PDB file of C-alpha atoms in Angstrom:
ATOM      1  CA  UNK A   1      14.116  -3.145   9.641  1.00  0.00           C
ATOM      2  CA  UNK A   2      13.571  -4.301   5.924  1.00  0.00           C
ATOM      3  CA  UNK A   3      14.073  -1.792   3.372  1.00  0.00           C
ATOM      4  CA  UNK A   4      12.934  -2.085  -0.460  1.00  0.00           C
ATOM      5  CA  UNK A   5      14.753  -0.483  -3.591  1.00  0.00           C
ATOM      6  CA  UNK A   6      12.308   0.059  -6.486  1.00  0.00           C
ATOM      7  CA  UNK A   7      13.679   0.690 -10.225  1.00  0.00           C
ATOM      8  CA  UNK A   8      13.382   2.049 -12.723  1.00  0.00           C
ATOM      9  CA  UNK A   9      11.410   5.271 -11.247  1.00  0.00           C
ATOM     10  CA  UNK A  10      10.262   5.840 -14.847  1.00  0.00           C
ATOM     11  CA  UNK A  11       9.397   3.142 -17.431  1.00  0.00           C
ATOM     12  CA  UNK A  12       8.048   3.995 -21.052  1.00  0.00           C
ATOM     13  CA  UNK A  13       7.221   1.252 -23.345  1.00  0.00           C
ATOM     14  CA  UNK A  14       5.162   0.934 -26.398  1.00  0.00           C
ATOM     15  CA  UNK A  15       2.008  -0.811 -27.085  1.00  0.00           C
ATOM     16  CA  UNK A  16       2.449  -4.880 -27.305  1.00  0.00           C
ATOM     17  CA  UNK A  17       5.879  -4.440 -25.777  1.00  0.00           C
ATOM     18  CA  UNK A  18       7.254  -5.721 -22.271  1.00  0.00           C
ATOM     19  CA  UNK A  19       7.758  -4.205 -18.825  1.00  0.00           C
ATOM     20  CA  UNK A  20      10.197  -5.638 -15.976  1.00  0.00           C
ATOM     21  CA  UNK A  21      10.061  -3.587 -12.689  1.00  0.00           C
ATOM     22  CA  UNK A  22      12.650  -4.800 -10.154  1.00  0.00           C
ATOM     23  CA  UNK A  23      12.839  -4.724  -6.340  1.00  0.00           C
ATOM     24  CA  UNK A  24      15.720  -5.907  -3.824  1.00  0.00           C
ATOM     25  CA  UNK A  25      15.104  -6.019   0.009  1.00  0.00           C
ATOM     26  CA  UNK A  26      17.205  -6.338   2.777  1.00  0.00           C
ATOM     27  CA  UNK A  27      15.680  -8.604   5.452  1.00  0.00           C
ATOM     28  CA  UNK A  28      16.452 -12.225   4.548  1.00  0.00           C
ATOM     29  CA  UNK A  29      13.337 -13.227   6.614  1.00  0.00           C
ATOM     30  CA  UNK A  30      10.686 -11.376   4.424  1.00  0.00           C
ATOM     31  CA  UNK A  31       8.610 -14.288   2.725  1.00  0.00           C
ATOM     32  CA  UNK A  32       5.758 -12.712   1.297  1.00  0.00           C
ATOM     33  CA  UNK A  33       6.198 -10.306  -1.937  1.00  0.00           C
ATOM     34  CA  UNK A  34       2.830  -8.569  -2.978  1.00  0.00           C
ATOM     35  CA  UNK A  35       2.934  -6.048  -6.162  1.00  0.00           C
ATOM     36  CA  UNK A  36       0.488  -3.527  -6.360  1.00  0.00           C
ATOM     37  CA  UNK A  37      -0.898  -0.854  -9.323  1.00  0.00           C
ATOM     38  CA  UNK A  38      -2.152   2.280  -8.866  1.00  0.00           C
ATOM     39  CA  UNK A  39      -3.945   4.563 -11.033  1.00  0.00           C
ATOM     40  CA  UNK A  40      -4.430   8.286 -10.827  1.00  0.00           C
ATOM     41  CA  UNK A  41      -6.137   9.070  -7.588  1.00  0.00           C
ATOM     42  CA  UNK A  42      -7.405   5.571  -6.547  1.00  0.00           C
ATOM     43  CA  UNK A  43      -6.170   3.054  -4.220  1.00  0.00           C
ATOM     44  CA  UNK A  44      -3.402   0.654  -4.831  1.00  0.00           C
ATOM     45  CA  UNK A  45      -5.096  -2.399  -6.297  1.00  0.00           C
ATOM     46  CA  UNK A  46      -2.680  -5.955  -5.573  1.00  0.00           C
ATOM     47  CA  UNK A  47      -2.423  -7.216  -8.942  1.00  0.00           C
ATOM     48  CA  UNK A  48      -0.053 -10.295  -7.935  1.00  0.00           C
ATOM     49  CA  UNK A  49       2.093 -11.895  -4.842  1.00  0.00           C
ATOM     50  CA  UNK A  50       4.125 -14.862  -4.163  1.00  0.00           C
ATOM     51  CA  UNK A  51       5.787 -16.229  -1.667  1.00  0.00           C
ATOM     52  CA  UNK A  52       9.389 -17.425  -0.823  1.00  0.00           C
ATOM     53  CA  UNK A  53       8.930 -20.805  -1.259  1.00  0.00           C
ATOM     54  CA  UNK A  54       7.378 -20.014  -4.913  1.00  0.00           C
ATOM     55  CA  UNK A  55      10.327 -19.113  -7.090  1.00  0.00           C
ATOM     56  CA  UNK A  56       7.810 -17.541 -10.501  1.00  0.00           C
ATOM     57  CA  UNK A  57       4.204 -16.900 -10.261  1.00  0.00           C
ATOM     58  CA  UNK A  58       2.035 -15.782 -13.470  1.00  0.00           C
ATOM     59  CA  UNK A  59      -1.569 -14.425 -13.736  1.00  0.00           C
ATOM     60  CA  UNK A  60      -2.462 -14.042 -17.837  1.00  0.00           C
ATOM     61  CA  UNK A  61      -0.015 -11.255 -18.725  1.00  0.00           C
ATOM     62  CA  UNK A  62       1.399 -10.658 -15.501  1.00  0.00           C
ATOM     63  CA  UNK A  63       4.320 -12.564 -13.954  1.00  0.00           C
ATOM     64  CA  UNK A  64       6.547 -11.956 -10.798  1.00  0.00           C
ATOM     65  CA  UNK A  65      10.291 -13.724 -10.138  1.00  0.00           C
ATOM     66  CA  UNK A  66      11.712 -14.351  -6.778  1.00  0.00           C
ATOM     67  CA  UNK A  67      15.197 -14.831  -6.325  1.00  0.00           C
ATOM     68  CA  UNK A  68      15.683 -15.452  -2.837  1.00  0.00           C
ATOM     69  CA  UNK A  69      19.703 -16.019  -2.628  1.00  0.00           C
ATOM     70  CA  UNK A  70      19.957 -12.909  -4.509  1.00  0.00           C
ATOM     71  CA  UNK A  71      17.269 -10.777  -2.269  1.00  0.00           C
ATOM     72  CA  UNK A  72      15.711  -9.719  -5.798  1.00  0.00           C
ATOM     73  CA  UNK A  73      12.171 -10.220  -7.122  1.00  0.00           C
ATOM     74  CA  UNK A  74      10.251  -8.482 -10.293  1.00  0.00           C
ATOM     75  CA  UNK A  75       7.468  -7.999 -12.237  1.00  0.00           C
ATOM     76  CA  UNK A  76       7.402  -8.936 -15.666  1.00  0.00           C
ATOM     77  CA  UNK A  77       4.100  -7.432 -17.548  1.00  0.00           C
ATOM     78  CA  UNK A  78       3.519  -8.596 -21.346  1.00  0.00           C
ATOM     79  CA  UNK A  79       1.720  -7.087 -24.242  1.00  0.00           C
ATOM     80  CA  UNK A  80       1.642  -3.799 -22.526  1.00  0.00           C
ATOM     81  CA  UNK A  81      -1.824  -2.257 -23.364  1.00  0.00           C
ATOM     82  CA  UNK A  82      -2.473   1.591 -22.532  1.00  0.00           C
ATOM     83  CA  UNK A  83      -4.435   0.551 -19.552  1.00  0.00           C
ATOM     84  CA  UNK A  84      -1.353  -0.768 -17.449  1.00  0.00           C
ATOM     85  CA  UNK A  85      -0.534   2.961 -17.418  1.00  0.00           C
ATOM     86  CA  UNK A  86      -0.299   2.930 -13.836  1.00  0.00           C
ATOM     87  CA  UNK A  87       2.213   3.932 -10.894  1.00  0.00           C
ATOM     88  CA  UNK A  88       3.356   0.304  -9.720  1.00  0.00           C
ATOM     89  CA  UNK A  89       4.487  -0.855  -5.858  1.00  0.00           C
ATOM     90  CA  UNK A  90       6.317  -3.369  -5.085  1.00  0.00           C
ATOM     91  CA  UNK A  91       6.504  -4.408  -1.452  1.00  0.00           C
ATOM     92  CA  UNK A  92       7.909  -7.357   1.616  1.00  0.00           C
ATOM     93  CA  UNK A  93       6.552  -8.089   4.660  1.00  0.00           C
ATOM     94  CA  UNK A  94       8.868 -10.024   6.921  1.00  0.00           C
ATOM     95  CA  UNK A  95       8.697 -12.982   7.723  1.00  0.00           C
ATOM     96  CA  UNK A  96       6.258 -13.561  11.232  1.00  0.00           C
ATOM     97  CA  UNK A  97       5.397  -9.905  11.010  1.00  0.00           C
ATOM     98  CA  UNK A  98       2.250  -8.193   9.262  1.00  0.00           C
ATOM     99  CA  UNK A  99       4.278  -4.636   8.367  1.00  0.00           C
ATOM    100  CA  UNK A 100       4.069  -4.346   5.016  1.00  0.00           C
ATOM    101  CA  UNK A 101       7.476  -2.043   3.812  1.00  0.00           C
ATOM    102  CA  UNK A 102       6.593  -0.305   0.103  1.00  0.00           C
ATOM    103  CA  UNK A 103       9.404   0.616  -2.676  1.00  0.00           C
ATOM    104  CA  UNK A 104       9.433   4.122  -4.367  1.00  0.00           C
ATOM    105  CA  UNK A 105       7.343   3.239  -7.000  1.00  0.00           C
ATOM    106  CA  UNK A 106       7.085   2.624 -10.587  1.00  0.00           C
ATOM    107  CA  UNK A 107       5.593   5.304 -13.209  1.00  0.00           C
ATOM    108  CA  UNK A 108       4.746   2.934 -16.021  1.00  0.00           C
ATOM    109  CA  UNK A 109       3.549   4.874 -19.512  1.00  0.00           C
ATOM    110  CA  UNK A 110       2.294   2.971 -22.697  1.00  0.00           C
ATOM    111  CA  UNK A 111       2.340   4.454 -25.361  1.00  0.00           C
ATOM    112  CA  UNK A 112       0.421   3.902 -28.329  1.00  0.00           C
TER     113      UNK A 112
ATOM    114  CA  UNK B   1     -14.826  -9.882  -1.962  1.00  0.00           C
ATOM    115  CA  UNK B   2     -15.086  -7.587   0.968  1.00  0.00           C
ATOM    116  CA  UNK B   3     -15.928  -3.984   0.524  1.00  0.00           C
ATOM    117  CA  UNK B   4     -13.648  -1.130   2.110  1.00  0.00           C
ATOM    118  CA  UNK B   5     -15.082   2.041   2.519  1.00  0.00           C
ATOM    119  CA  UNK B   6     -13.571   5.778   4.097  1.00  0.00           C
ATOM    120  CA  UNK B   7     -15.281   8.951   5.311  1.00  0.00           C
ATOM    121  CA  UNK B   8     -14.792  11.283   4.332  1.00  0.00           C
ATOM    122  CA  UNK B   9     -12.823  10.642   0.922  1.00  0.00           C
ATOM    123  CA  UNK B  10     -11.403  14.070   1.260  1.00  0.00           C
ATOM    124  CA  UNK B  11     -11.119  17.446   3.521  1.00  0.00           C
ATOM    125  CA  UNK B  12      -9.932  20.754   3.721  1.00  0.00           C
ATOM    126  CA  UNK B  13      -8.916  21.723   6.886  1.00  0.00           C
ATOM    127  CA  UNK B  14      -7.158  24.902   8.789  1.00  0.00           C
ATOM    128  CA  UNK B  15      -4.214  24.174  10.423  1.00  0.00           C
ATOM    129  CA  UNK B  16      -4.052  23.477  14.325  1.00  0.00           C
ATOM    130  CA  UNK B  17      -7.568  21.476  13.985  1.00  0.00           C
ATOM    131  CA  UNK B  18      -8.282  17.792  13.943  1.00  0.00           C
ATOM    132  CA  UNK B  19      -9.814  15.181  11.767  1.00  0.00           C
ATOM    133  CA  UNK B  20     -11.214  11.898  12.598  1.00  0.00           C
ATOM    134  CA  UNK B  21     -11.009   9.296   9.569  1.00  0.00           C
ATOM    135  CA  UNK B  22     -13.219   6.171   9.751  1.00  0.00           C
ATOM    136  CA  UNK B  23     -12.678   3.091   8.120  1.00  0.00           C
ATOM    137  CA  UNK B  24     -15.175   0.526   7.540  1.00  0.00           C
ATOM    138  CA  UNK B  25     -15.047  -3.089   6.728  1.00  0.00           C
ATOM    139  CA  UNK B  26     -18.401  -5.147   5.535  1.00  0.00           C
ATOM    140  CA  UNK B  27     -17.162  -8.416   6.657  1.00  0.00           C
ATOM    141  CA  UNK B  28     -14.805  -9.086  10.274  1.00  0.00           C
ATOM    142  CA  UNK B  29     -10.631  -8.694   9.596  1.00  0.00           C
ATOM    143  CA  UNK B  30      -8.266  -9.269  12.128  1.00  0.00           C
ATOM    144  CA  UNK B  31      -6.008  -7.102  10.792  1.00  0.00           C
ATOM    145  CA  UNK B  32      -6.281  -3.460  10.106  1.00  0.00           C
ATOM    146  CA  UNK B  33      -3.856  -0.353   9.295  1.00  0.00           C
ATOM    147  CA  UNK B  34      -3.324   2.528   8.221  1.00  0.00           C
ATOM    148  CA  UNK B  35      -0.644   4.500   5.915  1.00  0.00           C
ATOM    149  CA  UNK B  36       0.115   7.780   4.667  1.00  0.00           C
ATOM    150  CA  UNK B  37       1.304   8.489   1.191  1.00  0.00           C
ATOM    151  CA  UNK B  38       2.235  12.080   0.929  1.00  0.00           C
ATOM    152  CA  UNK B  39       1.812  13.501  -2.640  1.00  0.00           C
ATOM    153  CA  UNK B  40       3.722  11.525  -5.582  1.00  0.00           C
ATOM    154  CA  UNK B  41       5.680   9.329  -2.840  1.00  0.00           C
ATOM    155  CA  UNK B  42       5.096   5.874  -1.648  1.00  0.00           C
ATOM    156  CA  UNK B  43       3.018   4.624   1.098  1.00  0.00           C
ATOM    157  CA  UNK B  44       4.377   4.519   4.694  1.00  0.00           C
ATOM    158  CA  UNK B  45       2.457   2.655   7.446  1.00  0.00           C
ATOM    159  CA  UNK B  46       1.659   4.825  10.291  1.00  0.00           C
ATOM    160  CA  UNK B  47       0.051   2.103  12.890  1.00  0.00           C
ATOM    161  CA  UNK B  48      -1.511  -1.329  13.113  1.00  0.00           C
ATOM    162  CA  UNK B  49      -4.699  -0.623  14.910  1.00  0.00           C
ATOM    163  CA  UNK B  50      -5.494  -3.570  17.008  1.00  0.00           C
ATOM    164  CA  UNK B  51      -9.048  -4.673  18.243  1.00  0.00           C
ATOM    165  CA  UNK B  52      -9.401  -3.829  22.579  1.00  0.00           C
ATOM    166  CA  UNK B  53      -5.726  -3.109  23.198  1.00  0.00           C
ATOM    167  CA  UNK B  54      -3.692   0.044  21.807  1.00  0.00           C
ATOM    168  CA  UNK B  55      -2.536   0.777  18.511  1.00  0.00           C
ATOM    169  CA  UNK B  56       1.281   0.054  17.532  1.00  0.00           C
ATOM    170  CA  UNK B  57       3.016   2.598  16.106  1.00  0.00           C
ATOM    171  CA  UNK B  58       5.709   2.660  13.943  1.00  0.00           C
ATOM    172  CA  UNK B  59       8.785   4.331  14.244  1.00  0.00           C
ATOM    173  CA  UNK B  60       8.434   8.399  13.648  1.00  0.00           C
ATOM    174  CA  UNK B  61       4.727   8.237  14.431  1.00  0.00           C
ATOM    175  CA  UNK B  62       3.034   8.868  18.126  1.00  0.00           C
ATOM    176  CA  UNK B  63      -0.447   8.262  19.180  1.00  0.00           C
ATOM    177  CA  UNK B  64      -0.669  12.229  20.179  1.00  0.00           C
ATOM    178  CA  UNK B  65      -0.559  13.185  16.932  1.00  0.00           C
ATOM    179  CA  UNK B  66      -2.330   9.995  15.318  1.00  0.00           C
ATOM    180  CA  UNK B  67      -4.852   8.615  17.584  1.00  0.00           C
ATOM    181  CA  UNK B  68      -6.962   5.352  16.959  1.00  0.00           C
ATOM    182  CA  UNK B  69      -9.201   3.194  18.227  1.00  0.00           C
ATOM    183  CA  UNK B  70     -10.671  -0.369  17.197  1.00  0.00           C
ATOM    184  CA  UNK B  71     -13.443  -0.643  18.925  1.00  0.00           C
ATOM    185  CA  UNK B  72     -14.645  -3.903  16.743  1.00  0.00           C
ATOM    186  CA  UNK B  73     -13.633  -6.148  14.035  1.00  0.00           C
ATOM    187  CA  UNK B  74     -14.921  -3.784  11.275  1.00  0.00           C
ATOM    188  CA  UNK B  75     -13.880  -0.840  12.270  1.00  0.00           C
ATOM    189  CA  UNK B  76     -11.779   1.672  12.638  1.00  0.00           C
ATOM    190  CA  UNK B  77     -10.812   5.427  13.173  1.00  0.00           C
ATOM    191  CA  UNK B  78      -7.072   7.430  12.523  1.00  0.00           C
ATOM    192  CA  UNK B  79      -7.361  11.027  13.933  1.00  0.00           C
ATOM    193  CA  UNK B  80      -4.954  13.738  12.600  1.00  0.00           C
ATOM    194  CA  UNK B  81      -4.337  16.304  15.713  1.00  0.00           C
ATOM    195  CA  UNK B  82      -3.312  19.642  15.669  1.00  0.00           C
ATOM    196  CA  UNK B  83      -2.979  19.698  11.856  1.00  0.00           C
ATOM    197  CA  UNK B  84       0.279  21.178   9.862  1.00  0.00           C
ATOM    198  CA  UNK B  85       0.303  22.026   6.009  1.00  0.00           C
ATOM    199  CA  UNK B  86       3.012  19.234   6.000  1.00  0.00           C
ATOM    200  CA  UNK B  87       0.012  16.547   7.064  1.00  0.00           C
ATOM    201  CA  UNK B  88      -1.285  17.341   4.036  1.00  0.00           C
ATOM    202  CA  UNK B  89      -1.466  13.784   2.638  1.00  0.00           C
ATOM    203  CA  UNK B  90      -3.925  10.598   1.539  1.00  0.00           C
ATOM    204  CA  UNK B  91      -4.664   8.738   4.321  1.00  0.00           C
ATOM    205  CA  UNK B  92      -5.464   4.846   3.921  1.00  0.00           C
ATOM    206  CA  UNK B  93      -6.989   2.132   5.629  1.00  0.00           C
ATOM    207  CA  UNK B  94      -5.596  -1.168   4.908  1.00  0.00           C
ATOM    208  CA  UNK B  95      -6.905  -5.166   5.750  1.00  0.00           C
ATOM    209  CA  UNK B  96      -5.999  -8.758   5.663  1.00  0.00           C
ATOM    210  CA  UNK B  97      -9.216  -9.859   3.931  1.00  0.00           C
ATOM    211  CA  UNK B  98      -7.896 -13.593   4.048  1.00  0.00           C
ATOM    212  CA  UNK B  99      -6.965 -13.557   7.395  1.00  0.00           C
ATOM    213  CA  UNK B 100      -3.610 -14.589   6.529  1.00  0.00           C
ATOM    214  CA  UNK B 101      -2.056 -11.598   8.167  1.00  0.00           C
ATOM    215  CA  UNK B 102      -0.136 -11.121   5.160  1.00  0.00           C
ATOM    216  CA  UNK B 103      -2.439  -9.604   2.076  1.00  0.00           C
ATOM    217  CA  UNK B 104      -3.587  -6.552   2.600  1.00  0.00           C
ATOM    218  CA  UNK B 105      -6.294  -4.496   0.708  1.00  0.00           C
ATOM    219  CA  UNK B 106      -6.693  -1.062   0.994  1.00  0.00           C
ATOM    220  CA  UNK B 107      -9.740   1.696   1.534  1.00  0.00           C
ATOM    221  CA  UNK B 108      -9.881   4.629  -1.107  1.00  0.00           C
ATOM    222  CA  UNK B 109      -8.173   7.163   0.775  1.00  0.00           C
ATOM    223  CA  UNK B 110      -8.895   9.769   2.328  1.00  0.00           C
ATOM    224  CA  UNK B 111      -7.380  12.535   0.536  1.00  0.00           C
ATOM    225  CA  UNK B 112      -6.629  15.694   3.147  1.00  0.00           C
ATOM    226  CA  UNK B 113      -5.615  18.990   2.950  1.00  0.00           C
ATOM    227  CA  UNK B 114      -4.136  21.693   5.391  1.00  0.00           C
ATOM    228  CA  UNK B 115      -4.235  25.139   4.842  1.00  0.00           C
TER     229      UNK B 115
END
């Protein structure tokens, strides 16, 4: 089955600076790549996804990278503000499947 | 957009009891499912409940001890049998709001307890 590495576990940045989570996966079939943020007791919220025949996608401040040869794909966040304090999940579903497999998770802290 | 809801959002229970969890959709999904995401971990799907036909179960889960039923396109229930401390969890509902089968959007939890 796929399986999804998430790092770093921990991120602190400062205000205004960048953030760049990164994920591998396993399964060379998975084609769909969703990230998702999650704040202190509420759901995760899917801030971005692309696809695997989409190599960047970017939403205002938020980008994600897929580099398919390489099994690697990211999330780039710029001009971190204090409310992208958030635990962030990457995840991959494979590819003519629905089950959604979730890294560790990213702690993300901005400071001011 | 759709709206998700759970009941209840969160429970104390004594162990060796059960707890039914509903999840409700305003809008018909094809898909729905549900995860656990035990306390500072990551989510992990527990089942894909599917509409007139039994739920599938992933591996390390069994419909004993996590029972559902799909009795219609907006709904949903995940029972937790014969409840351990170690079930002590958030429960989630999940759908594919597009109908894509591949985004999924989730329910707020249902935040549970076992003493």
């Amino acid at each position: 089955g796929e399986n999804v590495e998430q790092h770093p576990s921990t991120l602190s940045v400062q205000e205004g600076d960048s953030a760049v989570i990164k994920c591998t996966y396993s399964d060379s079939a998975s084609n769909y790549f969703p990230w998702y943020k999650q704040e202190l007791g509420k759901r995760p919220q899917l801030i971005i996804d692309i696809r695997s025949n989409v190599g960047e996608k970017k939403d205002q401040r938020i980008a994600v990278t897929l580099n398919k040869t390489a099994k690697h794909f990211s999330l780039h966040i710029t001009e971190t503000q204090p409310e992208d304090s958030a635990v962030y999940f990457c995840a991959a579903i494979t590819g003519g499947g629905n089950k959604l497999t979730f890294g560790t998770g990213t702690q993300l802290k901005v400071e001011l | 957009s759709a709206v998700i809801s759970q009941k209840p959002s969160r429970d104390i229970c004594q162990r060796g009891t059960s707890l039914t969890i509903q999840c409700q959709v305003d809008s018909q999904v094809t898909m729905m499912f549900w995860y656990r995401q035990q306390p500072g971990q990551s989510l992990t799907l527990i089942a894909t409940a599917n509409q007139g036909s039994e739920a599938t179960y992933e591996s390390g889960f069994v419909i004993d001890k996590f029972p559902i039923s799909r009795p219609n396109l907006t709904f949903s229930t995940l029972t937790v049998s014969n409840m351990s401390p170690e079930d002590s969890s958030i429960y989630l509902c999940s759908v594919d709001l597009r109908g894509s089968t591949d985004t999924q959007y989730f329910g707020p939890g249902t935040r549970l307890t076992v003493l």
